[in-house]
CSV table of C-alpha atoms in Angstrom, one decimal:
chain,number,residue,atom,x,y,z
A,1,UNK,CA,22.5,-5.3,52.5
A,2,UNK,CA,24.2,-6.2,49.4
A,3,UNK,CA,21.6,-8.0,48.0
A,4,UNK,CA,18.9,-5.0,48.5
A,5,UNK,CA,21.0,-2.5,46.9
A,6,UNK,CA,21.5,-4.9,43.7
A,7,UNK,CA,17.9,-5.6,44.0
A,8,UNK,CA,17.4,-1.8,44.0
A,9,UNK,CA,19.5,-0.5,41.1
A,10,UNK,CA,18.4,-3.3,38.9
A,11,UNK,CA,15.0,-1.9,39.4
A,12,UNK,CA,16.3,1.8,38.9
A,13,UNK,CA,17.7,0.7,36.0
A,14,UNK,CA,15.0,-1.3,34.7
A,15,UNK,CA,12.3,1.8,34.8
A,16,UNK,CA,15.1,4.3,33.2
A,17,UNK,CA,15.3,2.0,30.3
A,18,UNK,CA,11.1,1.5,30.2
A,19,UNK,CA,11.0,5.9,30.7
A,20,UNK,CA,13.0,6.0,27.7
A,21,UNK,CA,11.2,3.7,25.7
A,22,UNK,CA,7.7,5.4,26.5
A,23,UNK,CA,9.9,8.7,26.2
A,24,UNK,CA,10.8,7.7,22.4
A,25,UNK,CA,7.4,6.4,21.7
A,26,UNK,CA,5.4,9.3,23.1
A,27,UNK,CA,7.7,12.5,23.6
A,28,UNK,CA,10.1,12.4,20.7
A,29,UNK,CA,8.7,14.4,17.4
A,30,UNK,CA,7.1,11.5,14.7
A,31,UNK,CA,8.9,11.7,11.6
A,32,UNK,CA,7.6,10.8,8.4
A,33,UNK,CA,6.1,11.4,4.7
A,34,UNK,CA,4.1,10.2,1.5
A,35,UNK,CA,3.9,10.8,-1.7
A,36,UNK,CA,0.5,11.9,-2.5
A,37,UNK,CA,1.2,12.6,-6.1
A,38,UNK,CA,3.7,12.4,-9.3
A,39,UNK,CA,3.2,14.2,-11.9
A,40,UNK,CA,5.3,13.7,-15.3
A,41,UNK,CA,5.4,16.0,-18.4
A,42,UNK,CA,7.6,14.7,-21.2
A,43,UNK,CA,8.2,16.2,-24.6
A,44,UNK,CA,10.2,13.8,-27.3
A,45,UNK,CA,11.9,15.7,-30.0
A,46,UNK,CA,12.5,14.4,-33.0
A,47,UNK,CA,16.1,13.5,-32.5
A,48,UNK,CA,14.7,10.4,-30.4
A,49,UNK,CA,15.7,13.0,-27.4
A,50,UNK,CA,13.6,14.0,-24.4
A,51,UNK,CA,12.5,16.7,-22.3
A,52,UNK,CA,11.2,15.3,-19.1
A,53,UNK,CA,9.7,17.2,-16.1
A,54,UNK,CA,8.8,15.5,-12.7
A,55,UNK,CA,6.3,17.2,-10.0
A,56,UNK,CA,6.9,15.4,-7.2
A,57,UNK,CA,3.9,16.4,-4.8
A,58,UNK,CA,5.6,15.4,-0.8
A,59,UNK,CA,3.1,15.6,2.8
A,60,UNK,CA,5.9,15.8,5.3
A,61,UNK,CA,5.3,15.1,8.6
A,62,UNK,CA,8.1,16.0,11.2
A,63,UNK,CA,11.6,17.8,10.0
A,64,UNK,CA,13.0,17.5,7.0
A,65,UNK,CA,16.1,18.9,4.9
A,66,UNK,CA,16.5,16.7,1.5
A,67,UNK,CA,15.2,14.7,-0.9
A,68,UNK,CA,16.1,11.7,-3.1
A,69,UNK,CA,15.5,10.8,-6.7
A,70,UNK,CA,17.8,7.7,-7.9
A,71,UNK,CA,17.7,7.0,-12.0
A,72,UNK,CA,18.8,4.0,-13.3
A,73,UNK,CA,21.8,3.8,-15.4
A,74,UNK,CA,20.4,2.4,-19.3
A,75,UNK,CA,21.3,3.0,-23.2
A,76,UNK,CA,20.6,6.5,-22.8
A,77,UNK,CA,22.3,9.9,-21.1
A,78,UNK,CA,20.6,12.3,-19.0
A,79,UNK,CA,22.0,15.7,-18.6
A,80,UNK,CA,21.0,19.3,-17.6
A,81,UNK,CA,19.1,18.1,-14.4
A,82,UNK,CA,17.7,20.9,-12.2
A,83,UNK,CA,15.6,20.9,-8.9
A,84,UNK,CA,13.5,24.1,-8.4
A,85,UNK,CA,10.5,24.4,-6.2
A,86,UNK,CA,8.0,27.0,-8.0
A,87,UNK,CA,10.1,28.4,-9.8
A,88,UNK,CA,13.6,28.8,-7.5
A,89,UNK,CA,16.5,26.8,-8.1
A,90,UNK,CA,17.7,24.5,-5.3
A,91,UNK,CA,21.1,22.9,-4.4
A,92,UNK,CA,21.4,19.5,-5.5
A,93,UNK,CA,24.3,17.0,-5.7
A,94,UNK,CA,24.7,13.6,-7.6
A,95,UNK,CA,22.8,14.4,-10.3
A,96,UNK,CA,22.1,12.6,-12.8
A,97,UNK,CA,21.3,9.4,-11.6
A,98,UNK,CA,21.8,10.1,-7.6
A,99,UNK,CA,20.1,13.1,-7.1
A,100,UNK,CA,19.6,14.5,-3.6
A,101,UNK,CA,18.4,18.1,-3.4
A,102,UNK,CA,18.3,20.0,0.0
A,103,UNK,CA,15.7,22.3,1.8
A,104,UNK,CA,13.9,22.7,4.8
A,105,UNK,CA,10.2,21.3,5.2
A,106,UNK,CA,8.3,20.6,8.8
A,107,UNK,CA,5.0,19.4,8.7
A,108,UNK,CA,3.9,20.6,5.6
A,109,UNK,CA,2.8,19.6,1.8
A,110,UNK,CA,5.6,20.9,-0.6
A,111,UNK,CA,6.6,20.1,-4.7
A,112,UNK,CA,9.5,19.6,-6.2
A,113,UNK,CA,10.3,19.9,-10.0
A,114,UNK,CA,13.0,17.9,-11.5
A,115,UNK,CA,13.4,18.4,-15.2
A,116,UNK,CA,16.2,16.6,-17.3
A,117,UNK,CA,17.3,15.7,-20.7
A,118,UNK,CA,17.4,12.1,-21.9
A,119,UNK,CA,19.3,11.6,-25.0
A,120,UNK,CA,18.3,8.5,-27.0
A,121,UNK,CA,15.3,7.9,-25.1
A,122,UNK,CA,13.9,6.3,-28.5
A,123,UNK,CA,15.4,3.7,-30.6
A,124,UNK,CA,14.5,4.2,-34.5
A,125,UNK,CA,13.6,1.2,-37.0
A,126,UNK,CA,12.0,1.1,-40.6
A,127,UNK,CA,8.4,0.7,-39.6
A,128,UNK,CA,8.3,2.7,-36.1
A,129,UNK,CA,10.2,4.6,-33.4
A,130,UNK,CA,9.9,3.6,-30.2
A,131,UNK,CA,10.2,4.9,-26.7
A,132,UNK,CA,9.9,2.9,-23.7
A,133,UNK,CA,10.2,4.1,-20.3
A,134,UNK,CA,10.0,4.3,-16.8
A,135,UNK,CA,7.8,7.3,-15.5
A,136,UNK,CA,8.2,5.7,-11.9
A,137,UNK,CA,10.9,3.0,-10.9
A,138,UNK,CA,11.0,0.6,-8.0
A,139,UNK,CA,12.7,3.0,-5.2
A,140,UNK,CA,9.9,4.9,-3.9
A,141,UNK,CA,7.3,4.7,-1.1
A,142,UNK,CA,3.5,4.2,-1.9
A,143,UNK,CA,2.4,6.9,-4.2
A,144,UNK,CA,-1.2,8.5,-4.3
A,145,UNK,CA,-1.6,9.4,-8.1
A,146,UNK,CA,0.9,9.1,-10.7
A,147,UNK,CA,0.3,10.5,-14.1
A,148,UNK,CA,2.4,10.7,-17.0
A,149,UNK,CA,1.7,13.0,-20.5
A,150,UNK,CA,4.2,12.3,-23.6
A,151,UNK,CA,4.0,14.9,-26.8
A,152,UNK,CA,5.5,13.6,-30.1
A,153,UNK,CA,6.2,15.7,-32.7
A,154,UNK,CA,2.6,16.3,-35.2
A,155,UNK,CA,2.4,14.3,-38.2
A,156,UNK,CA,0.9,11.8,-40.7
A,157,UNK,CA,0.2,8.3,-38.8
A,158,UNK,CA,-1.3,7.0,-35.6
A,159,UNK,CA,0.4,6.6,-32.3
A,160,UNK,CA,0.2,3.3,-30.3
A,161,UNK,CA,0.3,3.5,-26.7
A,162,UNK,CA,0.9,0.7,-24.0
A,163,UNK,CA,0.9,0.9,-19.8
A,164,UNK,CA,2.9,-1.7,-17.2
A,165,UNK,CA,2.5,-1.1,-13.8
A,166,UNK,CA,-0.8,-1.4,-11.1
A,167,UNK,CA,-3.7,-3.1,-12.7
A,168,UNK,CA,-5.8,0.1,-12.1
A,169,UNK,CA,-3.7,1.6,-14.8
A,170,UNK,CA,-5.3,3.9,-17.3
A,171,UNK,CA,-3.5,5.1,-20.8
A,172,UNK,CA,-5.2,7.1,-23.3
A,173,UNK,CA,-3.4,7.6,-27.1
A,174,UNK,CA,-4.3,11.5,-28.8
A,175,UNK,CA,-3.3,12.2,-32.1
A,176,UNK,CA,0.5,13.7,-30.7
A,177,UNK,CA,-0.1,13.0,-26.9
A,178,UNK,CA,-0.2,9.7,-25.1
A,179,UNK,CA,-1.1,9.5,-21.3
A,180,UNK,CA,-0.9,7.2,-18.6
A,181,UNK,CA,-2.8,7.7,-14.8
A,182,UNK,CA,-2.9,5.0,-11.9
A,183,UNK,CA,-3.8,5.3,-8.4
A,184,UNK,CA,-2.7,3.4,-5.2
A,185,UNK,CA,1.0,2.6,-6.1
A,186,UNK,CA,2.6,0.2,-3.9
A,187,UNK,CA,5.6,0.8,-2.5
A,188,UNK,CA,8.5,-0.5,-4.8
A,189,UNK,CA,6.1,-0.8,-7.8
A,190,UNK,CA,7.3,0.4,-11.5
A,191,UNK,CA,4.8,2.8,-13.6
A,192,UNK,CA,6.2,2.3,-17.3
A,193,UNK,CA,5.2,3.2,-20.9
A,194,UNK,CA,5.4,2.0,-24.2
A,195,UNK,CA,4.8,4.1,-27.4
A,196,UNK,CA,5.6,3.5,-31.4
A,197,UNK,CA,5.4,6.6,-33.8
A,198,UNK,CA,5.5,6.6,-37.3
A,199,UNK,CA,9.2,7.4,-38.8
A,200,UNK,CA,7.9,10.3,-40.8
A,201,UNK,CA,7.1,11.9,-37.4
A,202,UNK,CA,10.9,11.2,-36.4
A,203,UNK,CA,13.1,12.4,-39.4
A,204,UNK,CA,16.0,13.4,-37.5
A,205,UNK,CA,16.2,9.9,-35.4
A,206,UNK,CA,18.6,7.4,-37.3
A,207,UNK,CA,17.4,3.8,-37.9
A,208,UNK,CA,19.3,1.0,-35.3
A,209,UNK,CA,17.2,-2.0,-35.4
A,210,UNK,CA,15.4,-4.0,-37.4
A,211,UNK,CA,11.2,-3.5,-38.1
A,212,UNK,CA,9.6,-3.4,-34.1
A,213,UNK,CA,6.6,-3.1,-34.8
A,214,UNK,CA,4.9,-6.3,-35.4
A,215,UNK,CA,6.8,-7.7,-32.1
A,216,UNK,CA,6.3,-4.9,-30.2
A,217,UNK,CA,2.2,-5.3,-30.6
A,218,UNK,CA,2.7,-9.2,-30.3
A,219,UNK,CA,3.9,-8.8,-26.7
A,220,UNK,CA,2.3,-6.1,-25.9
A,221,UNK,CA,-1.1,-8.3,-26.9
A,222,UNK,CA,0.5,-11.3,-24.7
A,223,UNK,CA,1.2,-8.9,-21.5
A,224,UNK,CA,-2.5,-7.4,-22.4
A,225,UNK,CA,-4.2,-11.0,-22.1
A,226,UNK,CA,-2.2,-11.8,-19.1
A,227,UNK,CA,-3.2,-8.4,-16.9
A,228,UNK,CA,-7.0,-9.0,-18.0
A,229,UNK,CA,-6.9,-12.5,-17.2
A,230,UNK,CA,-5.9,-11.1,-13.5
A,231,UNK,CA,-8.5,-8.9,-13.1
A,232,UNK,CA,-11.2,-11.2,-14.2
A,233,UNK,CA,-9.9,-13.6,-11.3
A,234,UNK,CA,-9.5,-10.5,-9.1
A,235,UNK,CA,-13.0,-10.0,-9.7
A,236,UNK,CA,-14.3,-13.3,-9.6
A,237,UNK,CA,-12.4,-13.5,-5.8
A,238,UNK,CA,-14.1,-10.0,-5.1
A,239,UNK,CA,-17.7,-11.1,-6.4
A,240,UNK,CA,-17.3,-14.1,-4.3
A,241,UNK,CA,-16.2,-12.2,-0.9
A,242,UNK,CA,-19.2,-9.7,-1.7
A,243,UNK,CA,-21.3,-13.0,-2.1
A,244,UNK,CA,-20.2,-14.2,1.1
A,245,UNK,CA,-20.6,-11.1,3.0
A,246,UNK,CA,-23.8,-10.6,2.0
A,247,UNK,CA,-24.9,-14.0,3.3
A,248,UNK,CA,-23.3,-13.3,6.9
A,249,UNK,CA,-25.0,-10.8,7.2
A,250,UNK,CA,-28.1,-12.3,6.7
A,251,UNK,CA,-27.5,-15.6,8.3
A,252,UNK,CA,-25.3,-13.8,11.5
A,253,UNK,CA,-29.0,-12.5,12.9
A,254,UNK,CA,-31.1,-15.7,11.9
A,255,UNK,CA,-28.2,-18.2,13.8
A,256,UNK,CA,-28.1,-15.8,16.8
A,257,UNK,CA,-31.9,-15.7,17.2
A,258,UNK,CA,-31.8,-19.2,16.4
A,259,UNK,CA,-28.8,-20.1,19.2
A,260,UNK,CA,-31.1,-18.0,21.7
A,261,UNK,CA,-33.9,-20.3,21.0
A,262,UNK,CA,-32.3,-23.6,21.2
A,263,UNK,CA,-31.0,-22.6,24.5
A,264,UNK,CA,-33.8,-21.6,26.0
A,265,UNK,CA,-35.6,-24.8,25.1
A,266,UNK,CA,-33.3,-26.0,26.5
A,267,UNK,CA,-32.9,-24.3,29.9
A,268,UNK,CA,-36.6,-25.3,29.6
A,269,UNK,CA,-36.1,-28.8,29.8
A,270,UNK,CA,-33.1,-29.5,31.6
A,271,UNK,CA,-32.2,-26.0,33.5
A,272,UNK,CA,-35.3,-26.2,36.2
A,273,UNK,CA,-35.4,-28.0,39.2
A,274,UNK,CA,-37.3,-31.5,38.7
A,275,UNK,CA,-40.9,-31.5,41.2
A,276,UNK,CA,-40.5,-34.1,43.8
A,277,UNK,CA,-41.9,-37.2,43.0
A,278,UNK,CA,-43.3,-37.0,46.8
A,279,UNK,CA,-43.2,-34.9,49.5
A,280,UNK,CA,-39.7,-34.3,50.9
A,281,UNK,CA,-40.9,-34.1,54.9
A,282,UNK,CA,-40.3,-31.6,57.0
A,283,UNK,CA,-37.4,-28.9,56.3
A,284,UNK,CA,-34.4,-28.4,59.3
A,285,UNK,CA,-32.3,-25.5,59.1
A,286,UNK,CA,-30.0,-27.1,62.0
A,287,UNK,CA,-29.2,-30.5,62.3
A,288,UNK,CA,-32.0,-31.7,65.3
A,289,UNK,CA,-30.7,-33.2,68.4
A,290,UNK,CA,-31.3,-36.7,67.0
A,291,UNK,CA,-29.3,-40.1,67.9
A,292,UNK,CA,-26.4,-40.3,65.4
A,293,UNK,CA,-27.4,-42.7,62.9
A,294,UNK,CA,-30.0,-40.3,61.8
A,295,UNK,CA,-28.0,-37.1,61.4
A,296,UNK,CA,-25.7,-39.3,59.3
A,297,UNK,CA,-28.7,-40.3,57.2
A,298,UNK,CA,-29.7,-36.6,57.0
A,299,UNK,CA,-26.2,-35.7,55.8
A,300,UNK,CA,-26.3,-37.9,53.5
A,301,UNK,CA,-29.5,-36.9,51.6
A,302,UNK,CA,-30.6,-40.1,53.3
């Protein structure tokens, strides 16, 4: 009696725990989001300071009541950090460089704006200013789109513009804007810029290092040669997996028809029944009523 009722409850207890797995698979709300887009505007002043704002585009799925956006520390300061969402203010905490803003979002597409103030974004020398910086850090989930516009102050000179980040990567220098777009960031993948502007374009920025320039285009030409030698093997390995694909599918059909033939030659030869080199005699469905040593010859195919 014992040993039924353990049988039993182990049983009992077995299915409850299964019902609640199912339960938490199948009843319980999914809970989850993307990014599908980040979009940066960034004005530098010419202090070496910068304006940044962030619109962070989020597709919520399930219930949710805050968001995240961690900054490194670096050699610079950020202040006057705000959250709004078109236009209205939201509470935040931890700003600058643990920001978590609060709200409530269920199954819906919403953007956030985060603007802040980074004070000695750029670093002045003789020849050049220069501002490097990272539009997207490591601490995010796959991101759709991410694209990035910088104003400089107007001015005698020609920018120079570099992009790290996805191979996809796109950056296009204007005469006081420089831009960056990529698509399909992976999770935990940096987008980051590089720009040098003339000194006459920076007059209030003081000079703390010695002439960039010329080492700034020397790696920049190094990390250049690098990405394209990537996506010429990238594209070598994709012309070769095109290649191949293309030839499955031709020889898939021709080796299939080809299989079918070589088995029915041969089921041909060997599949049939051989014709009796003579007659077999006469054909009993039940053994006759014959003296013994013949039924044992009959039974053995004799």
């Amino acid at each position: 009696m014992r040993r039924t009722f353990r049988i039993v409850a182990s049983v009992f207890v077995a299915l409850l725990f299964t019902g609640g797995i199912l339960a938490g698979v199948f009843l319980l709300p999914k809970k989850e989001f993307s990014v599908p887009k980040v979009a940066i505007d960034a004005t530098l002043a010419a202090d070496g300071s910068m304006r940044v704002v962030e619109h962070i585009t989020y597709d919520f799925t399930g219930s949710f009541t805050y968001g995240t956006r961690p900054i490194p520390v670096g050699a610079y300061t950020i202040s006057d950090m705000v959250v709004t969402e078109a236009g209205q203010p939201l509470v935040s905490t931890g700003a600058p460089y643990n920001l978590q803003w609060y709200f409530t979002a269920e199954n819906e597409t919403r953007t956030f704006d985060i603007a802040y103030t980074v004070t000695s974004a750029a670093i002045g020398a003789p020849d050049v200013a220069a501002l490097y910086w990272k539009w997207v850090g490591s601490e995010h989930p796959s991101i759709g789109v991410v694209t990035a516009t910088l104003h400089v102050p107007p001015g005698e000179g020609t920018l120079k513009g570099w992009g790290h980040g996805p191979l996809n990567g796109v950056v296009k220098v204007g005469a006081d804007t420089v831009s960056w777009r990529t698509s399909d960031v992976p999770t935990g993948t940096f987008v980051e810029g590089r720009v040098t502007i003339p000194t006459s374009r920076m007059p209030g920025l003081p000079v703390s290092s010695p002439p960039q320039l010329d080492r700034i285009v020397a790696e920049e030409t190094a990390w250049a040669k690098a990405a394209n030698d990537t996506r010429a093997t990238a594209a070598r390995d994709a012309a070769r997996e095109r290649s191949a694909r293309a030839a499955l599918s031709v020889l898939a059909p021709l080796l299939t028809v080809l299989g079918g033939l070589a088995f029915f030659l041969i089921w041909r030869k060997y599949g049939k029944e051989p014709e009796p080199l003579q007659p077999v005699g006469e054909y009993f469905r039940d053994l006759p009523d014959d003296p013994p040593a013949i039924v044992d010859g009959l039974m053995h195919w004799g």
